[in-house]
XYZ file of C-alpha atoms in Angstrom:
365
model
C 4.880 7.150 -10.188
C 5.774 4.653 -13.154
C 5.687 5.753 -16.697
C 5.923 3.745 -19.726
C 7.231 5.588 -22.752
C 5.957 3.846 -26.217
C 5.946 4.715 -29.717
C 6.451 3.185 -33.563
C 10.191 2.861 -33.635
C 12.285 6.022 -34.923
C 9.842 8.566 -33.970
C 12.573 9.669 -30.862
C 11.471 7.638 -27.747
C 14.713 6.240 -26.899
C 16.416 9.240 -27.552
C 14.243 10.832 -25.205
C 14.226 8.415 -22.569
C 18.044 9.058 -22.920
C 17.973 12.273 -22.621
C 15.577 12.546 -19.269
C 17.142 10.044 -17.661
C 20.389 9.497 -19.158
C 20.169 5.937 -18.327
C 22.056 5.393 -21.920
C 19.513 2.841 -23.469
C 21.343 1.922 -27.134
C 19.640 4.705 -29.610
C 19.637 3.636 -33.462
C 18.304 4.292 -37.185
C 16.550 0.854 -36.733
C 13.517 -0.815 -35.387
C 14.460 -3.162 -32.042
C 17.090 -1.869 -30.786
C 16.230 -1.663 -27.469
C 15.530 -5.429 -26.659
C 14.687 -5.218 -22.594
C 12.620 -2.496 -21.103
C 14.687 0.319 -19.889
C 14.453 1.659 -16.948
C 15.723 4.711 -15.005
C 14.158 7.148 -12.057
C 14.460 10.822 -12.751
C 14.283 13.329 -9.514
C 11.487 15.442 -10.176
C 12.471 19.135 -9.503
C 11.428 21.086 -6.446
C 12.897 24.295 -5.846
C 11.127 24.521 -2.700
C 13.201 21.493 -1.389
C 15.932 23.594 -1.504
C 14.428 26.664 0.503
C 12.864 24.544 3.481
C 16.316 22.348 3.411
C 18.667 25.402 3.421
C 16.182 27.261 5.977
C 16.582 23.604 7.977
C 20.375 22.707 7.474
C 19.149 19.542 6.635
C 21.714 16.454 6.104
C 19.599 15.468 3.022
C 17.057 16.355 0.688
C 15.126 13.846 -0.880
C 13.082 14.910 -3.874
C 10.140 12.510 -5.180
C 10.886 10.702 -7.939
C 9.442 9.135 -11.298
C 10.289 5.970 -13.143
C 10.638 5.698 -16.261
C 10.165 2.148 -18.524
C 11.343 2.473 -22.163
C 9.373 -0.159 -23.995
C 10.669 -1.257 -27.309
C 9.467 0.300 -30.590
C 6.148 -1.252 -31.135
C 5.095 -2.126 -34.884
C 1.710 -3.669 -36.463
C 1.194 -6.914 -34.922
C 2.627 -5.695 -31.641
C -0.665 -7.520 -29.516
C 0.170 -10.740 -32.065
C 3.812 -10.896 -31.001
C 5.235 -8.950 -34.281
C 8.629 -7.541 -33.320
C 8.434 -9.362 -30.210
C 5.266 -7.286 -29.004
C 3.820 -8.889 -27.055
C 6.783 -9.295 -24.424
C 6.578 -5.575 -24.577
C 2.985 -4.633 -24.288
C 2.995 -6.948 -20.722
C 5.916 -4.544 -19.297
C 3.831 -1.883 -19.556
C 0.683 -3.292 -17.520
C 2.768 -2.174 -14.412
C 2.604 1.481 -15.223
C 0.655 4.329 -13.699
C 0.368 5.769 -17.087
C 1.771 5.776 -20.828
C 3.401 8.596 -22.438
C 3.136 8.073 -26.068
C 5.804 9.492 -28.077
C 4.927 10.578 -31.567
C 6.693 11.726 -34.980
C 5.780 15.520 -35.642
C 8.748 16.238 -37.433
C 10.497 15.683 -41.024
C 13.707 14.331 -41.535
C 14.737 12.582 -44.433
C 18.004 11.136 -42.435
C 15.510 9.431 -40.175
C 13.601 6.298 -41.851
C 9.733 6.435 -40.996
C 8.386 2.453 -40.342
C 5.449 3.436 -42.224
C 7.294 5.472 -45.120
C 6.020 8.623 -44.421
C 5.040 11.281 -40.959
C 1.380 10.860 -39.994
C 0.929 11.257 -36.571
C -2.861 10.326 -36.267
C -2.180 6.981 -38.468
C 0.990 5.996 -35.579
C -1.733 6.922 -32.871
C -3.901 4.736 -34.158
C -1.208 1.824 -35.069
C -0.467 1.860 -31.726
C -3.889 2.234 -29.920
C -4.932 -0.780 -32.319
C -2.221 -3.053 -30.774
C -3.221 -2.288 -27.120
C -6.849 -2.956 -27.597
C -6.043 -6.020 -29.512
C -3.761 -6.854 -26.258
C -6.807 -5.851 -23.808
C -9.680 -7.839 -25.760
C -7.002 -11.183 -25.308
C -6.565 -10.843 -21.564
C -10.713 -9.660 -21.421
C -11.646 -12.934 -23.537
C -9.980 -15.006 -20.897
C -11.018 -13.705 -17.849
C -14.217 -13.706 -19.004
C -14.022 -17.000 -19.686
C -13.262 -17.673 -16.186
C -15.499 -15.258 -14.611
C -18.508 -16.521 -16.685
C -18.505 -20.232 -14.872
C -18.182 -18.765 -11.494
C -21.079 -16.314 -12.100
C -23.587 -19.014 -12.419
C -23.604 -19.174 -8.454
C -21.686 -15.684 -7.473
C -23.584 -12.801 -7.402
C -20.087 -10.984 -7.238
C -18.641 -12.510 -10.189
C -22.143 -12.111 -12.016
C -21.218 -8.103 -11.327
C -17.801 -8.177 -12.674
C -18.776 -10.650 -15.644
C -21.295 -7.570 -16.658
C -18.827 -4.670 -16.248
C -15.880 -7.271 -18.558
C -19.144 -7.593 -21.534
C -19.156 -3.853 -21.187
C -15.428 -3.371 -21.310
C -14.967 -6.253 -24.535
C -18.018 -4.369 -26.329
C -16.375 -1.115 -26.032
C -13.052 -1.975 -27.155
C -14.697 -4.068 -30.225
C -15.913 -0.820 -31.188
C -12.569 0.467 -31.747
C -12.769 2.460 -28.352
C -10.387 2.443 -25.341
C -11.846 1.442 -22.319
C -10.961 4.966 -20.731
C -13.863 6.714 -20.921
C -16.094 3.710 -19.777
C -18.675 4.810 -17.400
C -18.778 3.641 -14.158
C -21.474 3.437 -11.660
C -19.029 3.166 -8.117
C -16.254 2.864 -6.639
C -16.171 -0.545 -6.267
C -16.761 -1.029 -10.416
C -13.534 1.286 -10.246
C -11.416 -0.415 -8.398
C -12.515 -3.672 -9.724
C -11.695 -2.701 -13.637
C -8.275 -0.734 -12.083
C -7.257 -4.046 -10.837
C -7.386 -5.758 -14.541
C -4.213 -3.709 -15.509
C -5.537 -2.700 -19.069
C -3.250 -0.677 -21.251
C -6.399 1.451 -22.509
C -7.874 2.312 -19.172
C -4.410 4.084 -18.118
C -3.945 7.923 -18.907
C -2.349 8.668 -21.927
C 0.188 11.909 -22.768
C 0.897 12.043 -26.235
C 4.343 13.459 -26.480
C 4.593 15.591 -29.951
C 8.095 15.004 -30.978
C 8.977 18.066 -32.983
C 12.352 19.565 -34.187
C 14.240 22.524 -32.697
C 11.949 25.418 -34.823
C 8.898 24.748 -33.718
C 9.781 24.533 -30.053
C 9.807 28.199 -29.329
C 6.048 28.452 -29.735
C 4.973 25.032 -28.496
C 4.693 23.605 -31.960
C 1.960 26.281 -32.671
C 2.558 26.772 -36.388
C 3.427 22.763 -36.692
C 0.332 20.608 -38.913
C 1.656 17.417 -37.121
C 1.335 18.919 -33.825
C -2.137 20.493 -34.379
C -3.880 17.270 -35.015
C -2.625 15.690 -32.014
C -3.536 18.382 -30.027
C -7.199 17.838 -31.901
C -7.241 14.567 -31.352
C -6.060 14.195 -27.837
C -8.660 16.899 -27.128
C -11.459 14.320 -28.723
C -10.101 11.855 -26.476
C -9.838 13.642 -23.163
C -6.013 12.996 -23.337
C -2.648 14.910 -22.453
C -0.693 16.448 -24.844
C 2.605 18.375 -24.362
C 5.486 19.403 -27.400
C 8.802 18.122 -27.159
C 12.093 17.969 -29.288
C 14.082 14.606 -27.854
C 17.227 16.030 -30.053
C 16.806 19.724 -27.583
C 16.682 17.408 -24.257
C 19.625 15.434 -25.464
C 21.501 18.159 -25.662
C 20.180 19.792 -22.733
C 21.082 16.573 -20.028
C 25.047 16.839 -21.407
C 24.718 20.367 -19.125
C 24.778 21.337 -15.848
C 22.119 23.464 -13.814
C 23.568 27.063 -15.056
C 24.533 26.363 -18.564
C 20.461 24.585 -19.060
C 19.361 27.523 -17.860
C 21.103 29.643 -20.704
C 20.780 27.293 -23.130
C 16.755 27.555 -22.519
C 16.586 30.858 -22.555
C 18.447 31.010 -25.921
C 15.945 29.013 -27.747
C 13.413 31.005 -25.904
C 12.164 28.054 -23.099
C 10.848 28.625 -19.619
C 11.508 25.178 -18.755
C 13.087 22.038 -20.246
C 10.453 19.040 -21.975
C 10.990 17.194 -18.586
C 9.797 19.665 -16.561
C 6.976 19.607 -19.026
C 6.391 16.088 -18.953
C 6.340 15.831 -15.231
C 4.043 18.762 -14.839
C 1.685 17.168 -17.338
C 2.112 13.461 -15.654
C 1.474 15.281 -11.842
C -2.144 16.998 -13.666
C -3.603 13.707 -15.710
C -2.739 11.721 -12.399
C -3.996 14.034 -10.015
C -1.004 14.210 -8.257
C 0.573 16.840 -5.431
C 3.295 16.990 -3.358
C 3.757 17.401 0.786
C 6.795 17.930 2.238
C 8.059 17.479 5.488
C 11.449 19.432 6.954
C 14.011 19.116 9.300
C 17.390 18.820 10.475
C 18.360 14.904 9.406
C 16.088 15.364 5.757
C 13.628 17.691 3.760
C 11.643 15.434 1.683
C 8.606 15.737 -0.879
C 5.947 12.967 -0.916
C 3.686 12.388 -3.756
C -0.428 11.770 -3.267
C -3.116 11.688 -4.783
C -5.484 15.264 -4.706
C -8.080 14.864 -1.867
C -5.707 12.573 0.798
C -6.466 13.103 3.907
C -3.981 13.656 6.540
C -3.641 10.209 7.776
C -4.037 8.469 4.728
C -0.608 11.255 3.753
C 0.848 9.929 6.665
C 0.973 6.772 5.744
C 3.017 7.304 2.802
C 6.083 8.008 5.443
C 5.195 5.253 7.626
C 2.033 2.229 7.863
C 2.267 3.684 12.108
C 2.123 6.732 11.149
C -1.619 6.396 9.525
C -2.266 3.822 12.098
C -1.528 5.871 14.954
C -2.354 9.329 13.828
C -3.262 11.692 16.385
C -2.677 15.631 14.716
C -0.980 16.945 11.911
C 0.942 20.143 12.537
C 0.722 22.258 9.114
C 2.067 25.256 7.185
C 2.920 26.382 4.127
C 5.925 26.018 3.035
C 6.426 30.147 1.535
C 4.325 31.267 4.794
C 7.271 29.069 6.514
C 9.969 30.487 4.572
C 8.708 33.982 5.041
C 8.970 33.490 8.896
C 12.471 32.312 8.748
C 11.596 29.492 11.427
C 8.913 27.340 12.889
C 8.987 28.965 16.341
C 8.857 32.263 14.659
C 5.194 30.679 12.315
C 4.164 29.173 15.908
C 4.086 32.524 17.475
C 2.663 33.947 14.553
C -0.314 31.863 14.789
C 0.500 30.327 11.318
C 1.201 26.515 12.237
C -2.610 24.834 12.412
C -3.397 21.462 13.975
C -5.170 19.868 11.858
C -6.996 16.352 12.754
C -8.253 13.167 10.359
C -10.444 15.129 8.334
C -8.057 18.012 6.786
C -7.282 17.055 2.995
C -3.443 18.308 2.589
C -2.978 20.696 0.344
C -0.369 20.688 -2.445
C 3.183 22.701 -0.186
C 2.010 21.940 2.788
C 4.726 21.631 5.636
C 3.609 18.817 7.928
C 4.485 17.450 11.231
C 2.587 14.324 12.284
C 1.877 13.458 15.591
C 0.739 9.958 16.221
C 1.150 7.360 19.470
C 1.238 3.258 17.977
């Protein structure tokens, strides 16, 4: 999974992108100062790695992972090159989704591009620039698309579903939230790579007081939640100065320090939890002696389709999947011990793997 973290400048992206991934991108009181997209991958935690590995003896455990692209603070004029923009706006094409960081706290230190903290008006700064990026690359594949469909009853399709996509962003709109008829319209408009058909998690940016309840009591924080509601979008309340402080600790000393500002979890944990939902996204796992691993899929795979994500002969040459969950595993103490229990099922191509599940493939290439 690829994120791309955006945001007016000074409203904490870098910081957080620091923070979560402590890949050290330059942080500064200015617009521009982080000139290249940034990238880092961040392990995404899974204590039940830990159980099946220990439980195993495995070698290594390998945890799934998400990437991370810090994108340079975008301004007005972004999708016009403003600030460089444009450079920017094409890095984040490549990502699964956008995580949108935004202001939701004062701080008279902190300079404000606009003057003064308005969440909605940065939303819509910034959700201006990307439709102004995706009506460019729509205007010129549709001027492509429009002398092939003369004689292409295919192109003549996808012309219809780009007039649909153009008048819809003219109106102001992203194209998420475009009906579609198939799955074929699907994958065709997945395939153009715009910015407003990705999911979107608004990250509310708050400071250390309003973290304890979820930026509840915080104005700023309430109308993103009412807008991103509106919008069918992901919210979830951070405070980039907490998680910068929080990745300078280890494992035990986190743990304290969250429970001191009264935090079940830290604003990664958050943001991966909140990435794994808009994405529809679960995790298998598979066990042993050389590696306990987690694999990331989509809700609804199928066994062989998840065992292809290990291996292309794996899909190709599926026979059975042997499956368990992983607590029913744990609570057995060993695979022989499930297997005599009647708790290991063979499954064949039709199971859909469910998120914990303990798999062994079988398969003959």
């Amino acid at each position: 999974m690829k994120l791309g973290i955006v945001g007016l400048p000074n409203v904490g992206k870098s910081t957080l992108f620091n923070s979560i991934t402590k890949a050290g991108a330059e942080s500064a009181n200015y617009p521009f100062c982080t000139i290249d997209p940034n990238v880092g991958v961040v392990a995404v935690p899974d204590e039940r790695l830990d159980k099946l590995a220990a439980l195993y003896n495995s070698e290594k455990i390998t945890p799934a992972v998400i990437e991370f692209v810090d994108i340079a603070g975008l301004v007005k004029g972004a999708s016009k090159g403003e600030g460089l923009g444009n450079q920017f706006l094409g890095n984040i094409r490549e990502c699964d989704a956008i995580v949108h960081v935004v202001r939701c706290f004062e701080d008279e230190n902190i300079v404000h591009v606009e003057g003064s903290i308005d969440p909605i008006r940065d939303i819509e700064t910034i959700n201006l620039e990307l439709i102004f990026s995706d009506l460019e690359l729509l205007e010129k594949r549709i001027g492509k698309t429009a002398k092939l469909a003369h004689n292409d009853k295919e192109a003549k399709k996808e012309l219809e579903i780009l007039e649909r996509l153009k008048a819809r962003l003219e109106e102001g709109k992203p194209a998420r939230g475009l009906e579609l008829s198939d799955e074929d319209e699907e994958k065709f408009v997945n395939s153009l790579q715009l910015l407003t058909w990705k999911p979107l998690i608004f990250a509310a940016n708050v400071s250390e007081e309003d973290l304890s309840d979820d930026g509840a009591s915080n104005p700023y924080v309430a109308r993103v939640r009412e807008y991103a509601k509106e919008n069918g979008d992901g919210v979830f309340v951070i405070s980039a100065r907490i998680e910068e402080e929080i990745s300078e600790l280890d494992d035990d000393e986190k743990a304290e320090y969250l429970e001191s500002l009264g935090l079940k979890e830290s604003g990664l944990d958050k943001l991966i939890k909140a990435s794994y939902d808009l994405l529809g996204l679960m995790s298998f796992l598979t066990a042993g002696e050389k590696e306990t691993r987690a694999w990331t899929i989509k809700k609804g795979t199928k066994a062989p389709q998840a065992a292809g994500k290990i291996h292309s002969d794996f899909e190709r040459g599926f026979i059975r999947a042997e499956v368990i969950n992983y607590q029913e595993l744990l609570d057995c103490g060993s695979l022989a011990a499930a297997k005599e229990k009647g708790l290991v099922r063979l499954e064949g191509k039709e199971y859909v793997v469910q998120d914990g599940d303990t798999i062994l493939f079988r398969f003959n290439v």
